């Protein structure tokens, strides 16, 4: 019995010999040289040698036929590619993670026809992040003009130039594929930061103050400060129209006011390299910009005034201002000069105390440069991005607790946690 157990244990631990595997270097050589055009040329060379040695007329005819096929496989695609011209249509800006539609106009000279055309647009990034998506569309023929639609989903924000299209043709036999990079008039494509679905800003972060949404409507008639005149937009209150300025200019002019105690959100945008942690879309800097864009959208929809400082300086009081803010975030590069602590200290000292200052920092930055709130009485929300979670995105981290210290609320952010739930599920 003991011998039987030992035999079973030995059989269980004995490694099974695997089948012989072809080396990777040999596979790369095989697939590189043994292609259809190369095999056709090799067959043609062999048949020509046999025909020359034996003097067989049939082989001479077969060699001539193969030569004709090869010549047609080179000449026809070359002719078709010479006839083509491409142009891009201006795409509508989208947010990262949303479907982007790219329209390409392809024209032939003198309304001639081209067959078997394959198009691949090349996305040239003008920011630090590049797209690797290469969509391809195939047209059986193009007669005069055709419109090709490409659907892509950009994973990250950025500013891209649609300028180049790779056009390939292997018509009619597919033996040889010719391709050509065609240039078009540069067409900028804008991808805004990804948006998180923020449903509310937790009132507990305000330290017992009145909710921001309630403060906005506390005195609908109490406009204290005249800001200036601007052009009328659809939906504006007609009672604020300045009829004298309208008569002078000919365009409808609107008086713009601001409440002296109107609550305001200040977003201190951080583009320092200290926050550029992680790779691709799982990046602390990208998440901070997406969070800033999401908070700005929520505040504008709730009628709360937003002020962006730090790496970006702008006022966000309407949908038009919000689109401009998105564009600035999409084009924002990483900065090597570290001035974020100065920006934040200046904002905390000069901000309207009826609102909140929101900052975005890394855990390492907070440890190296501790930000205390002993010298100001401003409500301050700081989103602290955990460095380890972005350096190790596959590692599981426990959700940390949101802490309150004097006038500062610290909200920990992890790469593998849902950022929107972190805000929406807080009381």
mmCIF file with all atom_site columns, N, CA, C and O in Angstrom, residues 140-171:
data_model
loop_
_atom_site.group_PDB
_atom_site.id
_atom_site.type_symbol
_atom_site.label_atom_id
_atom_site.label_alt_id
_atom_site.label_comp_id
_atom_site.label_asym_id
_atom_site.label_entity_id
_atom_site.label_seq_id
_atom_site.pdbx_PDB_ins_code
_atom_site.Cartn_x
_atom_site.Cartn_y
_atom_site.Cartn_z
_atom_site.occupancy
_atom_site.B_iso_or_equiv
_atom_site.pdbx_formal_charge
_atom_site.auth_seq_id
_atom_site.auth_comp_id
_atom_site.auth_asym_id
_atom_site.auth_atom_id
_atom_site.pdbx_PDB_model_num
ATOM 1   N N  . UNK A 1 140 ? -15.013 49.405 -51.952 1.00 0.00 ? 140 UNK A N  1
ATOM 2   C CA . UNK A 1 140 ? -14.886 48.567 -53.142 1.00 0.00 ? 140 UNK A CA 1
ATOM 3   C C  . UNK A 1 140 ? -14.524 49.400 -54.365 1.00 0.00 ? 140 UNK A C  1
ATOM 4   O O  . UNK A 1 140 ? -13.736 48.953 -55.212 1.00 0.00 ? 140 UNK A O  1
ATOM 5   N N  . UNK A 1 141 ? -15.094 50.597 -54.445 1.00 0.00 ? 141 UNK A N  1
ATOM 6   C CA . UNK A 1 141 ? -14.738 51.497 -55.541 1.00 0.00 ? 141 UNK A CA 1
ATOM 7   C C  . UNK A 1 141 ? -15.086 52.928 -55.146 1.00 0.00 ? 141 UNK A C  1
ATOM 8   O O  . UNK A 1 141 ? -15.939 53.166 -54.284 1.00 0.00 ? 141 UNK A O  1
ATOM 9   N N  . UNK A 1 142 ? -14.423 53.882 -55.779 1.00 0.00 ? 142 UNK A N  1
ATOM 10  C CA . UNK A 1 142 ? -14.688 55.309 -55.590 1.00 0.00 ? 142 UNK A CA 1
ATOM 11  C C  . UNK A 1 142 ? -14.866 55.916 -56.961 1.00 0.00 ? 142 UNK A C  1
ATOM 12  O O  . UNK A 1 142 ? -13.948 55.867 -57.796 1.00 0.00 ? 142 UNK A O  1
ATOM 13  N N  . UNK A 1 143 ? -16.039 56.486 -57.196 1.00 0.00 ? 143 UNK A N  1
ATOM 14  C CA . UNK A 1 143 ? -16.335 57.101 -58.489 1.00 0.00 ? 143 UNK A CA 1
ATOM 15  C C  . UNK A 1 143 ? -16.674 58.564 -58.260 1.00 0.00 ? 143 UNK A C  1
ATOM 16  O O  . UNK A 1 143 ? -17.785 58.887 -57.830 1.00 0.00 ? 143 UNK A O  1
ATOM 17  N N  . UNK A 1 144 ? -15.721 59.446 -58.514 1.00 0.00 ? 144 UNK A N  1
ATOM 18  C CA . UNK A 1 144 ? -15.946 60.869 -58.354 1.00 0.00 ? 144 UNK A CA 1
ATOM 19  C C  . UNK A 1 144 ? -15.710 61.329 -56.927 1.00 0.00 ? 144 UNK A C  1
ATOM 20  O O  . UNK A 1 144 ? -14.694 61.940 -56.614 1.00 0.00 ? 144 UNK A O  1
ATOM 21  N N  . UNK A 1 145 ? -16.652 61.020 -56.021 1.00 0.00 ? 145 UNK A N  1
ATOM 22  C CA . UNK A 1 145 ? -16.545 61.487 -54.640 1.00 0.00 ? 145 UNK A CA 1
ATOM 23  C C  . UNK A 1 145 ? -17.196 60.473 -53.711 1.00 0.00 ? 145 UNK A C  1
ATOM 24  O O  . UNK A 1 145 ? -18.196 59.835 -54.049 1.00 0.00 ? 145 UNK A O  1
ATOM 25  N N  . UNK A 1 146 ? -16.593 60.305 -52.548 1.00 0.00 ? 146 UNK A N  1
ATOM 26  C CA . UNK A 1 146 ? -17.130 59.399 -51.534 1.00 0.00 ? 146 UNK A CA 1
ATOM 27  C C  . UNK A 1 146 ? -16.858 59.986 -50.159 1.00 0.00 ? 146 UNK A C  1
ATOM 28  O O  . UNK A 1 146 ? -15.913 60.760 -49.972 1.00 0.00 ? 146 UNK A O  1
ATOM 29  N N  . UNK A 1 147 ? -17.716 59.620 -49.208 1.00 0.00 ? 147 UNK A N  1
ATOM 30  C CA . UNK A 1 147 ? -17.594 60.103 -47.829 1.00 0.00 ? 147 UNK A CA 1
ATOM 31  C C  . UNK A 1 147 ? -17.453 58.884 -46.922 1.00 0.00 ? 147 UNK A C  1
ATOM 32  O O  . UNK A 1 147 ? -18.320 58.023 -46.899 1.00 0.00 ? 147 UNK A O  1
ATOM 33  N N  . UNK A 1 148 ? -16.349 58.863 -46.178 1.00 0.00 ? 148 UNK A N  1
ATOM 34  C CA . UNK A 1 148 ? -16.041 57.732 -45.319 1.00 0.00 ? 148 UNK A CA 1
ATOM 35  C C  . UNK A 1 148 ? -16.173 58.186 -43.869 1.00 0.00 ? 148 UNK A C  1
ATOM 36  O O  . UNK A 1 148 ? -15.706 59.267 -43.501 1.00 0.00 ? 148 UNK A O  1
ATOM 37  N N  . UNK A 1 149 ? -16.826 57.369 -43.046 1.00 0.00 ? 149 UNK A N  1
ATOM 38  C CA . UNK A 1 149 ? -17.060 57.689 -41.641 1.00 0.00 ? 149 UNK A CA 1
ATOM 39  C C  . UNK A 1 149 ? -16.258 56.732 -40.776 1.00 0.00 ? 149 UNK A C  1
ATOM 40  O O  . UNK A 1 149 ? -16.333 55.507 -40.941 1.00 0.00 ? 149 UNK A O  1
ATOM 41  N N  . UNK A 1 150 ? -15.483 57.294 -39.852 1.00 0.00 ? 150 UNK A N  1
ATOM 42  C CA . UNK A 1 150 ? -14.711 56.514 -38.883 1.00 0.00 ? 150 UNK A CA 1
ATOM 43  C C  . UNK A 1 150 ? -15.245 56.829 -37.489 1.00 0.00 ? 150 UNK A C  1
ATOM 44  O O  . UNK A 1 150 ? -15.426 57.991 -37.135 1.00 0.00 ? 150 UNK A O  1
ATOM 45  N N  . UNK A 1 151 ? -15.486 55.796 -36.712 1.00 0.00 ? 151 UNK A N  1
ATOM 46  C CA . UNK A 1 151 ? -15.941 55.942 -35.329 1.00 0.00 ? 151 UNK A CA 1
ATOM 47  C C  . UNK A 1 151 ? -14.836 55.462 -34.396 1.00 0.00 ? 151 UNK A C  1
ATOM 48  O O  . UNK A 1 151 ? -14.435 54.294 -34.452 1.00 0.00 ? 151 UNK A O  1
ATOM 49  N N  . UNK A 1 152 ? -14.345 56.360 -33.563 1.00 0.00 ? 152 UNK A N  1
ATOM 50  C CA . UNK A 1 152 ? -13.313 56.008 -32.592 1.00 0.00 ? 152 UNK A CA 1
ATOM 51  C C  . UNK A 1 152 ? -13.757 56.494 -31.216 1.00 0.00 ? 152 UNK A C  1
ATOM 52  O O  . UNK A 1 152 ? -14.615 57.371 -31.097 1.00 0.00 ? 152 UNK A O  1
ATOM 53  N N  . UNK A 1 153 ? -13.182 55.911 -30.198 1.00 0.00 ? 153 UNK A N  1
ATOM 54  C CA . UNK A 1 153 ? -13.458 56.313 -28.821 1.00 0.00 ? 153 UNK A CA 1
ATOM 55  C C  . UNK A 1 153 ? -12.145 56.709 -28.169 1.00 0.00 ? 153 UNK A C  1
ATOM 56  O O  . UNK A 1 153 ? -11.384 55.836 -27.731 1.00 0.00 ? 153 UNK A O  1
ATOM 57  N N  . UNK A 1 154 ? -11.818 57.989 -28.130 1.00 0.00 ? 154 UNK A N  1
ATOM 58  C CA . UNK A 1 154 ? -10.555 58.402 -27.498 1.00 0.00 ? 154 UNK A CA 1
ATOM 59  C C  . UNK A 1 154 ? -10.573 58.126 -26.006 1.00 0.00 ? 154 UNK A C  1
ATOM 60  O O  . UNK A 1 154 ? -11.573 58.373 -25.325 1.00 0.00 ? 154 UNK A O  1
ATOM 61  N N  . UNK A 1 155 ? -9.491  57.599 -25.500 1.00 0.00 ? 155 UNK A N  1
ATOM 62  C CA . UNK A 1 155 ? -9.412  57.235 -24.085 1.00 0.00 ? 155 UNK A CA 1
ATOM 63  C C  . UNK A 1 155 ? -8.935  58.395 -23.223 1.00 0.00 ? 155 UNK A C  1
ATOM 64  O O  . UNK A 1 155 ? -9.156  58.379 -22.012 1.00 0.00 ? 155 UNK A O  1
ATOM 65  N N  . UNK A 1 156 ? -8.288  59.401 -23.831 1.00 0.00 ? 156 UNK A N  1
ATOM 66  C CA . UNK A 1 156 ? -7.713  60.488 -23.051 1.00 0.00 ? 156 UNK A CA 1
ATOM 67  C C  . UNK A 1 156 ? -7.986  61.823 -23.713 1.00 0.00 ? 156 UNK A C  1
ATOM 68  O O  . UNK A 1 156 ? -8.299  61.897 -24.906 1.00 0.00 ? 156 UNK A O  1
ATOM 69  N N  . UNK A 1 157 ? -7.848  62.859 -22.915 1.00 0.00 ? 157 UNK A N  1
ATOM 70  C CA . UNK A 1 157 ? -7.992  64.222 -23.422 1.00 0.00 ? 157 UNK A CA 1
ATOM 71  C C  . UNK A 1 157 ? -6.820  64.526 -24.350 1.00 0.00 ? 157 UNK A C  1
ATOM 72  O O  . UNK A 1 157 ? -5.786  63.834 -24.358 1.00 0.00 ? 157 UNK A O  1
ATOM 73  N N  . UNK A 1 158 ? -6.949  65.588 -25.105 1.00 0.00 ? 158 UNK A N  1
ATOM 74  C CA . UNK A 1 158 ? -5.830  66.008 -25.939 1.00 0.00 ? 158 UNK A CA 1
ATOM 75  C C  . UNK A 1 158 ? -6.289  66.840 -27.119 1.00 0.00 ? 158 UNK A C  1
ATOM 76  O O  . UNK A 1 158 ? -7.475  66.937 -27.425 1.00 0.00 ? 158 UNK A O  1
ATOM 77  N N  . UNK A 1 159 ? -5.334  67.449 -27.765 1.00 0.00 ? 159 UNK A N  1
ATOM 78  C CA . UNK A 1 159 ? -5.563  68.216 -28.981 1.00 0.00 ? 159 UNK A CA 1
ATOM 79  C C  . UNK A 1 159 ? -4.858  67.497 -30.120 1.00 0.00 ? 159 UNK A C  1
ATOM 80  O O  . UNK A 1 159 ? -3.642  67.263 -30.059 1.00 0.00 ? 159 UNK A O  1
ATOM 81  N N  . UNK A 1 160 ? -5.614  67.142 -31.144 1.00 0.00 ? 160 UNK A N  1
ATOM 82  C CA . UNK A 1 160 ? -5.073  66.338 -32.237 1.00 0.00 ? 160 UNK A CA 1
ATOM 83  C C  . UNK A 1 160 ? -5.251  67.069 -33.556 1.00 0.00 ? 160 UNK A C  1
ATOM 84  O O  . UNK A 1 160 ? -6.174  67.876 -33.714 1.00 0.00 ? 160 UNK A O  1
ATOM 85  N N  . UNK A 1 161 ? -4.360  66.745 -34.492 1.00 0.00 ? 161 UNK A N  1
ATOM 86  C CA . UNK A 1 161 ? -4.453  67.288 -35.837 1.00 0.00 ? 161 UNK A CA 1
ATOM 87  C C  . UNK A 1 161 ? -4.803  66.156 -36.799 1.00 0.00 ? 161 UNK A C  1
ATOM 88  O O  . UNK A 1 161 ? -4.063  65.174 -36.913 1.00 0.00 ? 161 UNK A O  1
ATOM 89  N N  . UNK A 1 162 ? -5.942  66.304 -37.471 1.00 0.00 ? 162 UNK A N  1
ATOM 90  C CA . UNK A 1 162 ? -6.309  65.388 -38.547 1.00 0.00 ? 162 UNK A CA 1
ATOM 91  C C  . UNK A 1 162 ? -5.742  65.952 -39.836 1.00 0.00 ? 162 UNK A C  1
ATOM 92  O O  . UNK A 1 162 ? -6.247  66.936 -40.379 1.00 0.00 ? 162 UNK A O  1
ATOM 93  N N  . UNK A 1 163 ? -4.673  65.351 -40.317 1.00 0.00 ? 163 UNK A N  1
ATOM 94  C CA . UNK A 1 163 ? -3.969  65.913 -41.470 1.00 0.00 ? 163 UNK A CA 1
ATOM 95  C C  . UNK A 1 163 ? -3.542  64.850 -42.473 1.00 0.00 ? 163 UNK A C  1
ATOM 96  O O  . UNK A 1 163 ? -3.363  65.161 -43.643 1.00 0.00 ? 163 UNK A O  1
ATOM 97  N N  . UNK A 1 164 ? -3.424  63.624 -42.032 1.00 0.00 ? 164 UNK A N  1
ATOM 98  C CA . UNK A 1 164 ? -2.816  62.609 -42.878 1.00 0.00 ? 164 UNK A CA 1
ATOM 99  C C  . UNK A 1 164 ? -3.674  61.349 -42.905 1.00 0.00 ? 164 UNK A C  1
ATOM 100 O O  . UNK A 1 164 ? -4.245  60.941 -41.892 1.00 0.00 ? 164 UNK A O  1
ATOM 101 N N  . UNK A 1 165 ? -3.760  60.739 -44.091 1.00 0.00 ? 165 UNK A N  1
ATOM 102 C CA . UNK A 1 165 ? -4.500  59.493 -44.281 1.00 0.00 ? 165 UNK A CA 1
ATOM 103 C C  . UNK A 1 165 ? -3.602  58.520 -45.036 1.00 0.00 ? 165 UNK A C  1
ATOM 104 O O  . UNK A 1 165 ? -2.981  58.888 -46.046 1.00 0.00 ? 165 UNK A O  1
ATOM 105 N N  . UNK A 1 166 ? -3.524  57.293 -44.551 1.00 0.00 ? 166 UNK A N  1
ATOM 106 C CA . UNK A 1 166 ? -2.804  56.237 -45.256 1.00 0.00 ? 166 UNK A CA 1
ATOM 107 C C  . UNK A 1 166 ? -3.793  55.517 -46.169 1.00 0.00 ? 166 UNK A C  1
ATOM 108 O O  . UNK A 1 166 ? -4.760  54.919 -45.698 1.00 0.00 ? 166 UNK A O  1
ATOM 109 N N  . UNK A 1 167 ? -3.542  55.611 -47.473 1.00 0.00 ? 167 UNK A N  1
ATOM 110 C CA . UNK A 1 167 ? -4.418  54.993 -48.470 1.00 0.00 ? 167 UNK A CA 1
ATOM 111 C C  . UNK A 1 167 ? -3.658  53.824 -49.090 1.00 0.00 ? 167 UNK A C  1
ATOM 112 O O  . UNK A 1 167 ? -2.514  53.972 -49.534 1.00 0.00 ? 167 UNK A O  1
ATOM 113 N N  . UNK A 1 168 ? -4.291  52.650 -49.102 1.00 0.00 ? 168 UNK A N  1
ATOM 114 C CA . UNK A 1 168 ? -3.664  51.430 -49.631 1.00 0.00 ? 168 UNK A CA 1
ATOM 115 C C  . UNK A 1 168 ? -4.560  50.819 -50.691 1.00 0.00 ? 168 UNK A C  1
ATOM 116 O O  . UNK A 1 168 ? -5.784  50.988 -50.675 1.00 0.00 ? 168 UNK A O  1
ATOM 117 N N  . UNK A 1 169 ? -3.930  50.110 -51.627 1.00 0.00 ? 169 UNK A N  1
ATOM 118 C CA . UNK A 1 169 ? -4.668  49.453 -52.705 1.00 0.00 ? 169 UNK A CA 1
ATOM 119 C C  . UNK A 1 169 ? -3.908  48.199 -53.119 1.00 0.00 ? 169 UNK A C  1
ATOM 120 O O  . UNK A 1 169 ? -2.680  48.237 -53.310 1.00 0.00 ? 169 UNK A O  1
ATOM 121 N N  . UNK A 1 170 ? -4.623  47.078 -53.251 1.00 0.00 ? 170 UNK A N  1
ATOM 122 C CA . UNK A 1 170 ? -4.039  45.814 -53.695 1.00 0.00 ? 170 UNK A CA 1
ATOM 123 C C  . UNK A 1 170 ? -4.823  45.236 -54.866 1.00 0.00 ? 170 UNK A C  1
ATOM 124 O O  . UNK A 1 170 ? -4.743  44.044 -55.142 1.00 0.00 ? 170 UNK A O  1
ATOM 125 N N  . UNK A 1 171 ? -5.614  46.088 -55.524 1.00 0.00 ? 171 UNK A N  1
ATOM 126 C CA . UNK A 1 171 ? -6.449  45.650 -56.634 1.00 0.00 ? 171 UNK A CA 1
ATOM 127 C C  . UNK A 1 171 ? -5.578  45.362 -57.851 1.00 0.00 ? 171 UNK A C  1
ATOM 128 O O  . UNK A 1 171 ? -4.594  46.079 -58.104 1.00 0.00 ? 171 UNK A O  1
#
